[in-house]
Short mmCIF file of C-alpha atoms and ligand atoms in Angstrom, two decimals:
data_model
loop_
_atom_site.label_atom_id
_atom_site.label_comp_id
_atom_site.label_asym_id
_atom_site.label_seq_id
_atom_site.Cartn_x
_atom_site.Cartn_y
_atom_site.Cartn_z
CA MET A 1378 121.18 -131.63 -187.31
CA SER A 1379 120.20 -127.97 -187.09
CA GLN A 1380 122.68 -125.41 -188.33
CA ASN A 1381 122.92 -121.71 -187.59
CA THR A 1382 122.66 -120.78 -191.23
CA LEU A 1383 120.10 -119.65 -193.75
CA SER A 1384 120.00 -121.46 -197.10
CA ILE A 1385 119.00 -119.22 -199.97
CA THR A 1386 118.26 -120.31 -203.51
CA ASP A 1387 118.29 -117.50 -206.04
CA ASN A 1388 115.63 -118.58 -208.52
CA ARG A 1389 117.00 -116.15 -211.09
CA THR A 1390 120.22 -118.14 -211.36
CA GLY A 1391 119.52 -121.39 -209.50
CA LYS A 1392 122.57 -120.66 -207.28
CA LYS A 1393 122.48 -121.63 -203.60
CA TYR A 1394 123.99 -119.67 -200.73
CA GLU A 1395 124.59 -120.46 -197.04
CA ILE A 1396 124.34 -117.35 -194.88
CA PRO A 1397 125.37 -117.46 -191.20
CA ILE A 1398 122.77 -116.53 -188.58
CA GLU A 1399 124.10 -114.75 -185.52
CA HIS A 1400 121.94 -113.42 -182.67
CA GLY A 1401 118.85 -114.11 -184.78
CA THR A 1402 120.05 -111.89 -187.61
CA ILE A 1403 121.82 -112.19 -190.92
CA ASN A 1404 124.48 -109.67 -191.85
CA ALA A 1405 122.97 -107.62 -194.67
CA MET A 1406 126.37 -107.44 -196.40
CA GLN A 1407 126.15 -111.23 -196.89
CA LEU A 1408 123.34 -110.58 -199.36
CA ARG A 1409 125.70 -108.74 -201.69
CA GLN A 1410 127.31 -111.98 -202.88
CA ILE A 1411 123.93 -112.87 -204.41
CA LYS A 1412 124.28 -111.65 -207.99
CA VAL A 1413 122.86 -112.49 -211.40
CA SER A 1414 126.10 -111.54 -213.16
CA ASP A 1415 129.61 -110.43 -212.25
CA ASP A 1416 128.79 -106.77 -212.81
CA ASP A 1417 125.55 -106.97 -210.78
CA PHE A 1418 125.79 -104.84 -207.58
CA GLY A 1419 124.37 -107.68 -205.49
CA LEU A 1420 121.21 -108.07 -203.45
CA MET A 1421 120.24 -105.47 -200.84
CA SER A 1422 117.44 -105.41 -198.31
CA TYR A 1423 114.73 -102.72 -198.44
CA ASP A 1424 113.43 -101.53 -195.07
CA PRO A 1425 111.92 -98.03 -194.87
CA GLY A 1426 111.60 -96.95 -191.25
CA PHE A 1427 114.04 -99.75 -190.24
CA LYS A 1428 111.14 -101.95 -189.18
CA ASN A 1429 113.22 -105.12 -189.27
CA THR A 1430 116.82 -103.96 -189.34
CA ALA A 1431 119.21 -103.99 -186.39
CA SER A 1432 121.63 -101.08 -186.75
CA CYS A 1433 123.91 -101.96 -183.84
CA LYS A 1434 124.73 -104.40 -181.07
CA SER A 1435 123.88 -102.83 -177.72
CA THR A 1436 124.06 -103.76 -174.04
CA ILE A 1437 122.08 -100.81 -172.70
CA THR A 1438 118.32 -101.34 -172.93
CA PHE A 1439 116.23 -104.44 -173.60
CA ILE A 1440 112.59 -104.33 -174.68
CA ASP A 1441 110.28 -107.30 -175.15
CA GLY A 1442 107.43 -105.57 -176.92
CA GLU A 1443 105.13 -108.60 -176.91
CA LYS A 1444 105.41 -109.09 -173.16
CA GLY A 1445 105.69 -105.40 -172.23
CA ILE A 1446 109.14 -105.75 -170.60
CA LEU A 1447 111.68 -102.94 -170.35
CA LEU A 1448 115.12 -103.43 -168.77
CA TYR A 1449 117.94 -100.92 -168.26
CA ARG A 1450 121.21 -102.86 -168.15
CA GLY A 1451 119.17 -105.90 -167.11
CA TYR A 1452 117.20 -104.23 -164.30
CA PRO A 1453 113.39 -104.11 -164.73
CA ILE A 1454 112.02 -100.59 -165.13
CA GLU A 1455 109.48 -101.23 -162.35
CA GLN A 1456 112.26 -101.90 -159.80
CA ILE A 1457 114.34 -98.96 -160.95
CA ALA A 1458 111.35 -96.60 -160.84
CA GLU A 1459 110.55 -97.76 -157.32
CA LYS A 1460 114.02 -97.98 -155.79
CA SER A 1461 116.40 -95.74 -157.72
CA THR A 1462 116.86 -92.06 -158.45
CA PHE A 1463 117.34 -90.44 -161.83
CA LEU A 1464 121.03 -89.70 -161.27
CA GLU A 1465 121.73 -93.25 -160.08
CA THR A 1466 119.83 -94.58 -163.12
CA ALA A 1467 121.84 -92.25 -165.34
CA TYR A 1468 125.05 -93.72 -163.90
CA LEU A 1469 123.76 -97.24 -164.50
CA ILE A 1470 122.70 -96.54 -168.09
CA ILE A 1471 125.95 -94.80 -168.99
CA ASN A 1472 128.43 -96.98 -167.07
CA GLY A 1473 126.69 -100.35 -167.23
CA GLU A 1474 126.60 -101.09 -163.48
CA LEU A 1475 125.00 -99.55 -160.42
CA PRO A 1476 127.49 -97.24 -158.66
CA THR A 1477 129.12 -97.87 -155.29
CA LYS A 1478 128.48 -95.19 -152.69
CA SER A 1479 131.69 -93.30 -153.48
CA GLN A 1480 131.19 -93.62 -157.25
CA PHE A 1481 127.69 -92.22 -156.84
CA GLU A 1482 128.90 -89.32 -154.70
CA GLU A 1483 131.55 -88.43 -157.25
CA TRP A 1484 129.04 -88.72 -160.14
CA THR A 1485 126.48 -86.54 -158.35
CA TYR A 1486 129.16 -83.99 -157.42
CA HIS A 1487 130.35 -83.59 -161.01
CA ILE A 1488 126.89 -83.31 -162.50
CA THR A 1489 125.76 -80.88 -159.80
CA HIS A 1490 128.85 -78.73 -160.46
CA HIS A 1491 128.16 -78.51 -164.18
CA THR A 1492 124.64 -77.10 -163.97
CA MET A 1493 125.60 -73.44 -164.52
CA LEU A 1494 125.36 -71.86 -167.94
CA HIS A 1495 127.94 -69.47 -169.35
CA GLU A 1496 126.44 -65.97 -169.06
CA ASN A 1497 126.68 -65.61 -172.84
CA VAL A 1498 124.40 -68.65 -173.24
CA LYS A 1499 121.78 -66.72 -171.30
CA LYS A 1500 122.27 -63.70 -173.56
CA PHE A 1501 121.93 -65.94 -176.59
CA MET A 1502 118.65 -67.30 -175.20
CA GLU A 1503 117.32 -63.81 -174.65
CA GLY A 1504 117.33 -63.35 -178.43
CA PHE A 1505 114.40 -65.71 -178.90
CA ARG A 1506 110.92 -64.23 -179.42
CA TYR A 1507 108.65 -64.26 -176.38
CA ASP A 1508 106.44 -66.93 -178.01
CA ALA A 1509 109.26 -69.20 -179.25
CA HIS A 1510 108.46 -72.88 -178.69
CA PRO A 1511 110.58 -74.00 -175.70
CA MET A 1512 111.68 -77.10 -177.61
CA GLY A 1513 113.06 -74.87 -180.38
CA ILE A 1514 114.93 -72.85 -177.73
CA PHE A 1515 116.19 -76.06 -176.09
CA ILE A 1516 117.45 -77.60 -179.34
CA SER A 1517 119.18 -74.42 -180.50
CA THR A 1518 120.80 -73.75 -177.14
CA VAL A 1519 122.13 -77.28 -176.76
CA ALA A 1520 123.59 -76.98 -180.27
CA ALA A 1521 125.11 -73.62 -179.30
CA LEU A 1522 127.01 -75.30 -176.43
CA SER A 1523 129.19 -76.79 -179.16
CA THR A 1524 130.61 -73.29 -179.71
CA PHE A 1525 131.25 -72.81 -175.98
CA TYR A 1526 133.06 -76.15 -175.58
CA PRO A 1527 135.23 -76.70 -178.66
CA ASP A 1528 137.15 -79.33 -176.63
CA ALA A 1529 134.07 -81.54 -177.12
CA ARG A 1530 135.30 -82.30 -180.60
CA ASN A 1531 137.96 -84.54 -179.00
CA ILE A 1532 135.50 -87.38 -179.18
CA HIS A 1533 138.24 -90.03 -179.11
CA ASP A 1534 139.51 -88.85 -175.71
CA PRO A 1535 137.65 -90.73 -172.94
CA GLU A 1536 138.35 -87.93 -170.42
CA SER A 1537 136.83 -85.34 -172.73
CA ARG A 1538 133.80 -87.57 -173.31
CA LYS A 1539 133.36 -87.87 -169.54
CA LEU A 1540 133.50 -84.08 -169.13
CA GLN A 1541 130.92 -83.52 -171.90
CA THR A 1542 128.71 -86.16 -170.25
CA TYR A 1543 128.76 -84.22 -166.95
CA ARG A 1544 128.16 -80.97 -168.77
CA LEU A 1545 125.26 -82.26 -170.82
CA ILE A 1546 123.42 -84.01 -167.99
CA GLY A 1547 124.12 -81.05 -165.70
CA LYS A 1548 123.07 -78.32 -168.12
CA VAL A 1549 120.00 -79.68 -169.90
CA PRO A 1550 117.66 -78.91 -166.96
CA THR A 1551 119.13 -75.40 -166.68
CA ILE A 1552 118.57 -74.76 -170.39
CA ALA A 1553 115.07 -76.25 -170.18
CA ALA A 1554 114.17 -74.11 -167.17
CA ALA A 1555 115.56 -70.98 -168.83
CA ALA A 1556 113.47 -71.74 -171.95
CA TYR A 1557 110.40 -71.95 -169.71
CA ARG A 1558 111.20 -68.74 -167.81
CA HIS A 1559 111.86 -67.00 -171.12
CA SER A 1560 108.41 -67.85 -172.41
CA MET A 1561 106.88 -66.61 -169.14
CA GLY A 1562 108.88 -63.37 -169.23
CA LEU A 1563 110.49 -64.28 -165.89
CA PRO A 1564 114.15 -63.84 -164.90
CA TYR A 1565 116.32 -66.97 -165.11
CA VAL A 1566 117.03 -68.70 -161.80
CA TYR A 1567 120.51 -69.97 -160.92
CA PRO A 1568 120.92 -73.63 -159.92
CA ASP A 1569 120.84 -74.52 -156.23
CA ASN A 1570 123.47 -77.18 -155.49
CA ASP A 1571 121.80 -78.14 -152.19
CA LEU A 1572 118.85 -79.62 -154.03
CA SER A 1573 118.42 -82.92 -155.88
CA TYR A 1574 118.47 -83.05 -159.69
CA ALA A 1575 114.67 -82.86 -159.94
CA GLY A 1576 114.38 -80.53 -156.92
CA ASN A 1577 116.83 -78.08 -158.44
CA PHE A 1578 114.97 -78.24 -161.74
CA LEU A 1579 111.73 -77.28 -159.96
CA ASN A 1580 113.68 -74.49 -158.25
CA MET A 1581 114.94 -73.11 -161.58
CA LEU A 1582 111.41 -73.29 -162.99
CA PHE A 1583 109.24 -72.00 -160.20
CA LYS A 1584 111.32 -69.95 -157.71
CA MET A 1585 109.90 -66.48 -157.29
CA THR A 1586 110.97 -64.05 -154.55
CA GLU A 1587 111.58 -66.54 -151.74
CA LEU A 1588 115.21 -66.76 -150.56
CA LYS A 1589 115.32 -70.54 -150.72
CA TYR A 1590 113.02 -72.66 -152.89
CA GLU A 1591 111.67 -75.78 -151.22
CA PRO A 1592 110.36 -78.32 -153.70
CA ASN A 1593 107.32 -80.36 -152.77
CA PRO A 1594 108.82 -83.83 -152.08
CA ILE A 1595 105.99 -85.69 -153.86
CA LEU A 1596 106.28 -83.59 -157.01
CA GLU A 1597 110.08 -83.77 -156.82
CA ARG A 1598 109.96 -87.57 -156.64
CA ALA A 1599 107.30 -87.79 -159.38
CA LEU A 1600 109.45 -85.72 -161.72
CA ASP A 1601 112.51 -87.81 -160.85
CA VAL A 1602 110.60 -91.01 -161.73
CA LEU A 1603 109.34 -89.46 -164.97
CA PHE A 1604 112.96 -88.69 -165.90
CA ILE A 1605 113.86 -92.33 -165.09
CA LEU A 1606 111.05 -93.64 -167.31
CA HIS A 1607 112.22 -91.52 -170.23
CA ALA A 1608 115.94 -92.15 -169.80
CA ASP A 1609 116.45 -94.67 -172.60
CA HIS A 1610 114.43 -96.77 -175.00
CA GLU A 1611 116.93 -98.45 -177.31
CA GLN A 1612 116.98 -97.57 -181.02
CA ASN A 1613 114.01 -95.20 -181.25
CA CYS A 1614 113.89 -92.33 -183.74
CA SER A 1615 115.84 -89.78 -181.68
CA THR A 1616 118.42 -92.29 -180.42
CA SER A 1617 119.00 -93.51 -183.95
CA THR A 1618 119.48 -89.86 -184.93
CA MET A 1619 122.05 -89.49 -182.13
CA ARG A 1620 123.89 -92.50 -183.49
CA VAL A 1621 123.65 -91.37 -187.12
CA VAL A 1622 125.02 -87.90 -186.31
CA GLY A 1623 127.56 -89.37 -183.87
CA SER A 1624 128.74 -91.78 -186.57
CA SER A 1625 130.12 -88.85 -188.56
CA HIS A 1626 132.19 -87.98 -185.43
CA ALA A 1627 130.31 -84.72 -184.82
CA ASP A 1628 130.57 -83.42 -181.25
CA PRO A 1629 127.99 -84.56 -178.66
CA TYR A 1630 126.27 -81.16 -178.36
CA VAL A 1631 125.23 -80.97 -181.99
CA ALA A 1632 124.41 -84.68 -181.90
CA VAL A 1633 122.13 -84.23 -178.86
CA ALA A 1634 120.54 -81.20 -180.55
CA ALA A 1635 119.84 -83.36 -183.61
CA ALA A 1636 118.42 -86.15 -181.44
CA ALA A 1637 116.21 -83.63 -179.63
CA SER A 1638 115.00 -82.36 -183.02
CA ALA A 1639 113.89 -85.89 -183.89
CA LEU A 1640 112.20 -86.14 -180.50
CA PHE A 1641 110.24 -82.95 -181.19
CA GLY A 1642 108.05 -84.57 -183.85
CA PRO A 1643 104.45 -85.41 -182.88
CA LEU A 1644 104.94 -89.10 -183.69
CA HIS A 1645 107.77 -89.31 -181.12
CA GLY A 1646 108.35 -87.13 -178.04
CA GLY A 1647 105.98 -84.46 -179.27
CA ALA A 1648 103.13 -86.94 -178.78
CA ASN A 1649 102.63 -86.00 -175.10
CA GLU A 1650 101.86 -82.44 -176.19
CA GLN A 1651 99.43 -83.77 -178.81
CA VAL A 1652 97.71 -86.01 -176.24
CA LEU A 1653 96.83 -82.98 -174.14
CA ARG A 1654 95.58 -81.07 -177.17
CA MET A 1655 93.49 -84.13 -178.12
CA LEU A 1656 92.00 -84.48 -174.62
CA ASN A 1657 91.14 -80.78 -174.60
CA GLU A 1658 89.56 -81.10 -178.05
CA ILE A 1659 87.43 -84.04 -176.90
CA GLY A 1660 86.38 -81.92 -173.94
CA SER A 1661 84.21 -84.36 -171.98
CA LYS A 1662 83.77 -88.06 -171.30
CA ASP A 1663 80.55 -88.35 -173.31
CA LYS A 1664 82.36 -87.22 -176.49
CA VAL A 1665 84.93 -90.03 -176.33
CA GLY A 1666 82.85 -92.45 -178.43
CA ALA A 1667 82.54 -89.93 -181.25
CA TYR A 1668 86.30 -89.32 -181.19
CA ILE A 1669 87.07 -93.05 -181.32
CA LYS A 1670 84.81 -93.24 -184.39
CA ARG A 1671 86.92 -90.57 -186.11
CA VAL A 1672 90.08 -92.51 -185.22
CA LYS A 1673 88.67 -95.70 -186.70
CA GLU A 1674 87.66 -93.87 -189.87
CA GLY A 1675 91.31 -92.87 -190.26
CA GLU A 1676 90.56 -89.17 -189.82
CA VAL A 1677 92.79 -88.70 -186.73
CA LEU A 1678 95.27 -90.75 -184.70
CA LEU A 1679 94.63 -91.63 -181.10
CA MET A 1680 97.69 -89.83 -179.76
CA GLY A 1681 99.55 -91.63 -176.98
CA PHE A 1682 98.47 -94.99 -178.36
CA GLY A 1683 100.48 -97.48 -180.36
CA HIS A 1684 104.17 -98.20 -180.51
CA ARG A 1685 106.61 -99.62 -183.02
CA VAL A 1686 107.95 -102.10 -180.46
CA TYR A 1687 105.28 -102.54 -177.76
CA LYS A 1688 102.42 -104.74 -178.84
CA ASN A 1689 101.29 -104.86 -175.23
CA TYR A 1690 100.77 -102.29 -172.47
CA ASP A 1691 103.82 -100.01 -172.29
CA PRO A 1692 105.22 -100.72 -168.78
CA ARG A 1693 106.14 -97.04 -168.44
CA ALA A 1694 102.50 -96.02 -168.97
CA ARG A 1695 101.47 -98.33 -166.13
CA ILE A 1696 103.97 -96.70 -163.74
CA ILE A 1697 102.98 -93.20 -164.86
CA LYS A 1698 99.32 -93.97 -164.21
CA ARG A 1699 100.25 -94.82 -160.62
CA ILE A 1700 102.35 -91.68 -160.16
CA ALA A 1701 99.41 -89.62 -161.42
CA ASP A 1702 97.40 -90.57 -158.32
CA GLU A 1703 100.23 -89.40 -156.03
CA VAL A 1704 100.62 -86.12 -157.92
CA PHE A 1705 96.88 -85.44 -157.86
CA GLU A 1706 96.96 -85.78 -154.05
CA VAL A 1707 99.05 -82.60 -154.10
CA THR A 1708 97.74 -80.72 -157.12
CA GLY A 1709 94.13 -81.83 -157.19
CA ARG A 1710 92.73 -84.23 -159.77
CA ASN A 1711 93.17 -83.23 -163.40
CA PRO A 1712 89.69 -83.49 -164.97
CA LEU A 1713 91.29 -84.64 -168.24
CA LEU A 1714 92.13 -87.91 -166.48
CA ASP A 1715 88.50 -89.01 -166.73
CA ILE A 1716 88.53 -88.49 -170.49
CA ALA A 1717 91.83 -90.38 -170.76
CA LEU A 1718 90.56 -93.30 -168.67
CA GLU A 1719 87.41 -93.50 -170.78
CA LEU A 1720 89.47 -93.42 -174.00
CA GLU A 1721 91.65 -96.23 -172.68
CA ARG A 1722 88.64 -98.27 -171.54
CA ILE A 1723 86.88 -98.05 -174.90
CA ALA A 1724 90.05 -98.51 -176.96
CA LEU A 1725 91.18 -101.61 -175.06
CA GLU A 1726 87.81 -103.26 -175.78
CA ASP A 1727 87.44 -102.12 -179.38
CA GLU A 1728 88.33 -104.53 -182.17
CA TYR A 1729 90.17 -101.84 -184.19
CA PHE A 1730 92.71 -101.34 -181.38
CA VAL A 1731 92.77 -104.96 -180.19
CA LYS A 1732 93.50 -106.27 -183.69
CA ARG A 1733 96.33 -103.79 -184.20
CA LYS A 1734 97.65 -104.31 -180.66
CA LEU A 1735 97.41 -100.59 -179.86
CA TYR A 1736 97.92 -99.85 -176.17
CA PRO A 1737 98.64 -96.64 -174.24
CA ASN A 1738 102.29 -95.63 -174.54
CA VAL A 1739 104.49 -93.50 -172.27
CA ASP A 1740 103.02 -90.28 -173.63
CA PHE A 1741 99.38 -91.06 -172.88
CA TYR A 1742 99.37 -90.20 -169.17
CA SER A 1743 102.56 -88.15 -168.76
CA GLY A 1744 100.97 -84.99 -170.19
CA ILE A 1745 98.12 -85.13 -167.68
CA ILE A 1746 100.66 -85.16 -164.85
CA TYR A 1747 102.71 -82.38 -166.41
CA GLN A 1748 99.59 -80.26 -166.74
CA ALA A 1749 98.62 -80.88 -163.12
CA MET A 1750 102.15 -79.83 -162.12
CA GLY A 1751 101.67 -76.52 -163.90
CA PHE A 1752 103.70 -77.01 -167.08
CA PRO A 1753 102.39 -75.51 -170.33
CA VAL A 1754 101.83 -78.11 -173.10
CA GLU A 1755 104.68 -76.79 -175.24
CA PHE A 1756 107.04 -77.74 -172.46
CA TYR A 1757 106.27 -81.47 -172.43
CA PRO A 1758 108.73 -82.55 -175.14
CA VAL A 1759 111.44 -80.58 -173.30
CA LEU A 1760 110.75 -82.63 -170.16
CA PHE A 1761 111.08 -85.80 -172.24
CA ALA A 1762 114.39 -84.52 -173.66
CA ILE A 1763 115.91 -83.95 -170.20
CA GLY A 1764 115.49 -87.61 -169.26
CA ARG A 1765 116.38 -88.96 -172.70
CA THR A 1766 119.67 -87.01 -172.83
CA VAL A 1767 121.13 -89.77 -170.64
CA GLY A 1768 120.15 -92.47 -173.13
CA TRP A 1769 121.43 -90.46 -176.08
CA ILE A 1770 124.81 -90.05 -174.39
CA ALA A 1771 125.03 -93.74 -173.40
CA GLN A 1772 124.24 -94.83 -176.95
CA TRP A 1773 126.74 -92.34 -178.39
CA LEU A 1774 129.48 -93.62 -176.03
CA GLU A 1775 128.66 -97.20 -176.99
CA LEU A 1776 128.80 -96.31 -180.67
CA LEU A 1777 132.26 -94.74 -180.36
CA GLU A 1778 133.64 -97.83 -178.60
CA ASP A 1779 132.14 -100.24 -181.13
CA SER A 1780 134.73 -101.28 -183.72
CA GLU A 1781 131.99 -102.61 -186.02
CA GLN A 1782 130.34 -99.20 -186.38
CA LYS A 1783 130.81 -97.15 -189.52
CA ILE A 1784 129.44 -93.81 -190.67
CA ALA A 1785 125.69 -94.28 -191.16
CA ARG A 1786 124.96 -94.29 -194.84
CA PRO A 1787 121.93 -96.25 -196.05
CA ARG A 1788 121.45 -97.39 -199.63
CA GLN A 1789 118.50 -96.51 -201.85
CA ILE A 1790 116.52 -98.05 -204.66
CA TYR A 1791 116.89 -95.58 -207.48
CA LEU A 1792 113.72 -95.38 -209.57
CA GLY A 1793 114.42 -92.08 -211.31
CA GLU A 1794 115.41 -91.29 -214.87
CA LYS A 1795 118.31 -93.13 -216.47
CA MET A 1796 121.18 -90.97 -217.78
CA ARG A 1797 119.94 -88.43 -220.33
CA ASP A 1798 121.31 -85.38 -222.13
CA PHE A 1799 120.78 -81.89 -220.75
CA ILE A 1800 118.45 -79.71 -222.88
CA PRO A 1801 119.18 -75.95 -222.82
CA LEU A 1802 116.27 -73.77 -221.61
CA GLU A 1803 115.52 -72.25 -225.05
CA LYS A 1804 115.10 -75.72 -226.57
CA ARG A 1805 112.72 -77.08 -223.93
CA SER A 1806 109.07 -77.29 -224.94
N1 CMC B 2237 95.70 -94.31 -183.59
C1 CMC B 2237 95.01 -94.98 -184.55
N2 CMC B 2237 95.54 -95.92 -185.33
C2 CMC B 2237 96.83 -96.24 -185.12
C3 CMC B 2237 97.60 -95.61 -184.13
C4 CMC B 2237 97.00 -94.61 -183.36
N3 CMC B 2237 97.67 -93.97 -182.40
N4 CMC B 2237 98.86 -96.11 -184.16
C5 CMC B 2237 98.86 -97.03 -185.14
N5 CMC B 2237 97.65 -97.12 -185.71
C6 CMC B 2237 97.23 -98.03 -186.77
C7 CMC B 2237 97.81 -97.59 -188.11
O1 CMC B 2237 96.93 -96.73 -188.80
C8 CMC B 2237 97.97 -98.93 -188.80
O2 CMC B 2237 96.70 -99.36 -189.22
P1 CMC B 2237 96.55 -100.15 -190.60
O3 CMC B 2237 97.25 -101.46 -190.38
O4 CMC B 2237 95.09 -100.29 -190.80
O5 CMC B 2237 97.21 -99.31 -191.66
C9 CMC B 2237 98.38 -99.88 -187.67
O6 CMC B 2237 97.83 -99.30 -186.48
C10 CMC B 2237 99.89 -100.01 -187.51
O7 CMC B 2237 100.44 -98.74 -187.28
P2 CMC B 2237 101.80 -98.19 -187.93
O8 CMC B 2237 101.65 -96.73 -188.16
O9 CMC B 2237 102.17 -99.04 -189.11
O10 CMC B 2237 102.81 -98.50 -186.76
P3 CMC B 2237 104.23 -97.87 -186.59
O11 CMC B 2237 105.00 -98.84 -185.80
O12 CMC B 2237 104.80 -97.42 -187.89
O13 CMC B 2237 103.95 -96.53 -185.76
C11 CMC B 2237 103.63 -95.03 -183.95
C12 CMC B 2237 104.14 -96.40 -184.39
C13 CMC B 2237 104.01 -94.78 -182.50
C14 CMC B 2237 104.31 -93.92 -184.80
C15 CMC B 2237 102.10 -94.97 -184.15
O14 CMC B 2237 101.47 -95.95 -183.33
C16 CMC B 2237 101.52 -93.61 -183.85
O15 CMC B 2237 101.52 -92.73 -184.73
N6 CMC B 2237 101.03 -93.36 -182.58
C17 CMC B 2237 100.52 -92.07 -182.20
C18 CMC B 2237 101.67 -91.15 -181.83
C19 CMC B 2237 102.29 -91.52 -180.50
O16 CMC B 2237 101.61 -91.72 -179.50
N7 CMC B 2237 103.62 -91.54 -180.47
C20 CMC B 2237 104.38 -91.82 -179.26
C21 CMC B 2237 105.15 -93.09 -179.35
S1 CMC B 2237 105.75 -93.65 -177.75
C22 CMC B 2237 106.91 -92.52 -177.23
C23 CMC B 2237 108.02 -92.32 -178.16
O17 CMC B 2237 108.77 -93.27 -178.44
O18 CMC B 2237 108.18 -91.21 -178.58
#
């Protein structure tokens, strides 16, 4: 008869242990009973980069990396991207169910009415140098919101958490747009409550002297879908950061700023920026082969390829590729697309990539769309952060409601010096 346990024999002592298996995992604390002597600390697991360690139980996002499946609260990303809007998806991710009509109206109303920034936030942003990276501005300004909303520290009050949720989702596009306008030397644009979430974002980015900005509906929808595709992705680097910082009961503004900092790195959300730099460096289709050779020799990474979880085509990349065609109808075809398509074609046939199961990820095509829409490369991680703010908040809310969660505090394997006596400077050789 099969049992849901793992039998372990410790060959150091000959002792046997039965460890329960639940949800395909063993509880790492169960290992601690495995000792060679009474004063032994007990066995630990070693897992740099958390490659095989579940840090939480979650009901938000499901990924089957082998099959290339992504579900938000059980709904396939393809259906959501086709039928939903970003704000409806945000409601779903945060609340667990799709909203009724009245719930959605209320949700949209609150988020729309929290898009304004305190005038002092704008003054604070003006202090950045003209060439400051917009992601640096974004991270610092989100962190600064913590000083404007000290009530956010009431993290155990569900009403306060709801208010911070509205504020964060409402204000991140305004901060992002102001960071963009700052780098362009343009005046900040106030939000327009008549427009959709993505439409208003375009307004705050691109409005010039016209009285009323009218977003192009195709670009507005494309941006909305891009936000949907970036909204959550279970326990990735930035989301884990959100949970780690949240686990110390810090307020959600500093936690989102920390998560956005993790996103900034080129191996995570900064990859879309690197993809564009890479495509520009390659320069033309006929140079793709030479670049692939450098990748295979370990000299450079093929940015926008590979994923810790996906060992198949990232379903988000497939959707983005389709949106690209719609965007190019409006903006004209981005010539970098040909280089990207050639890179993908060669990589998907090449043994190096096939063997390692390296496929295009979400960042591979998004940058090409962002460029066609007129965004500077430095702005791409900021666009990622706007969508992902929803996931960070949902995961933070789930963490706070989870009685099994504790402050994040990993163990280490200490390989340094044993205890030794201090030698005064004059006696050191
Ligand atoms: N180009 C060339 N080789 C690669 C790449 C790549 N993009 N990605 C992985 N490999 C190789 C890697 O060198 C290793 O080879 P070997 O077995 O010979 O040592 C093998 O594939 C396994 O890679 P890994 O680094 O152990 O895998 P990981 O799960 O630790 O890293 C990753 C995942 C996303 C950091 C990595 O694939 C990578 O650096 N990709 C490029 C950056 C990128 O596009 N990041 C965006 C990720 S998706 C959006 C997001 O979540 O932010």
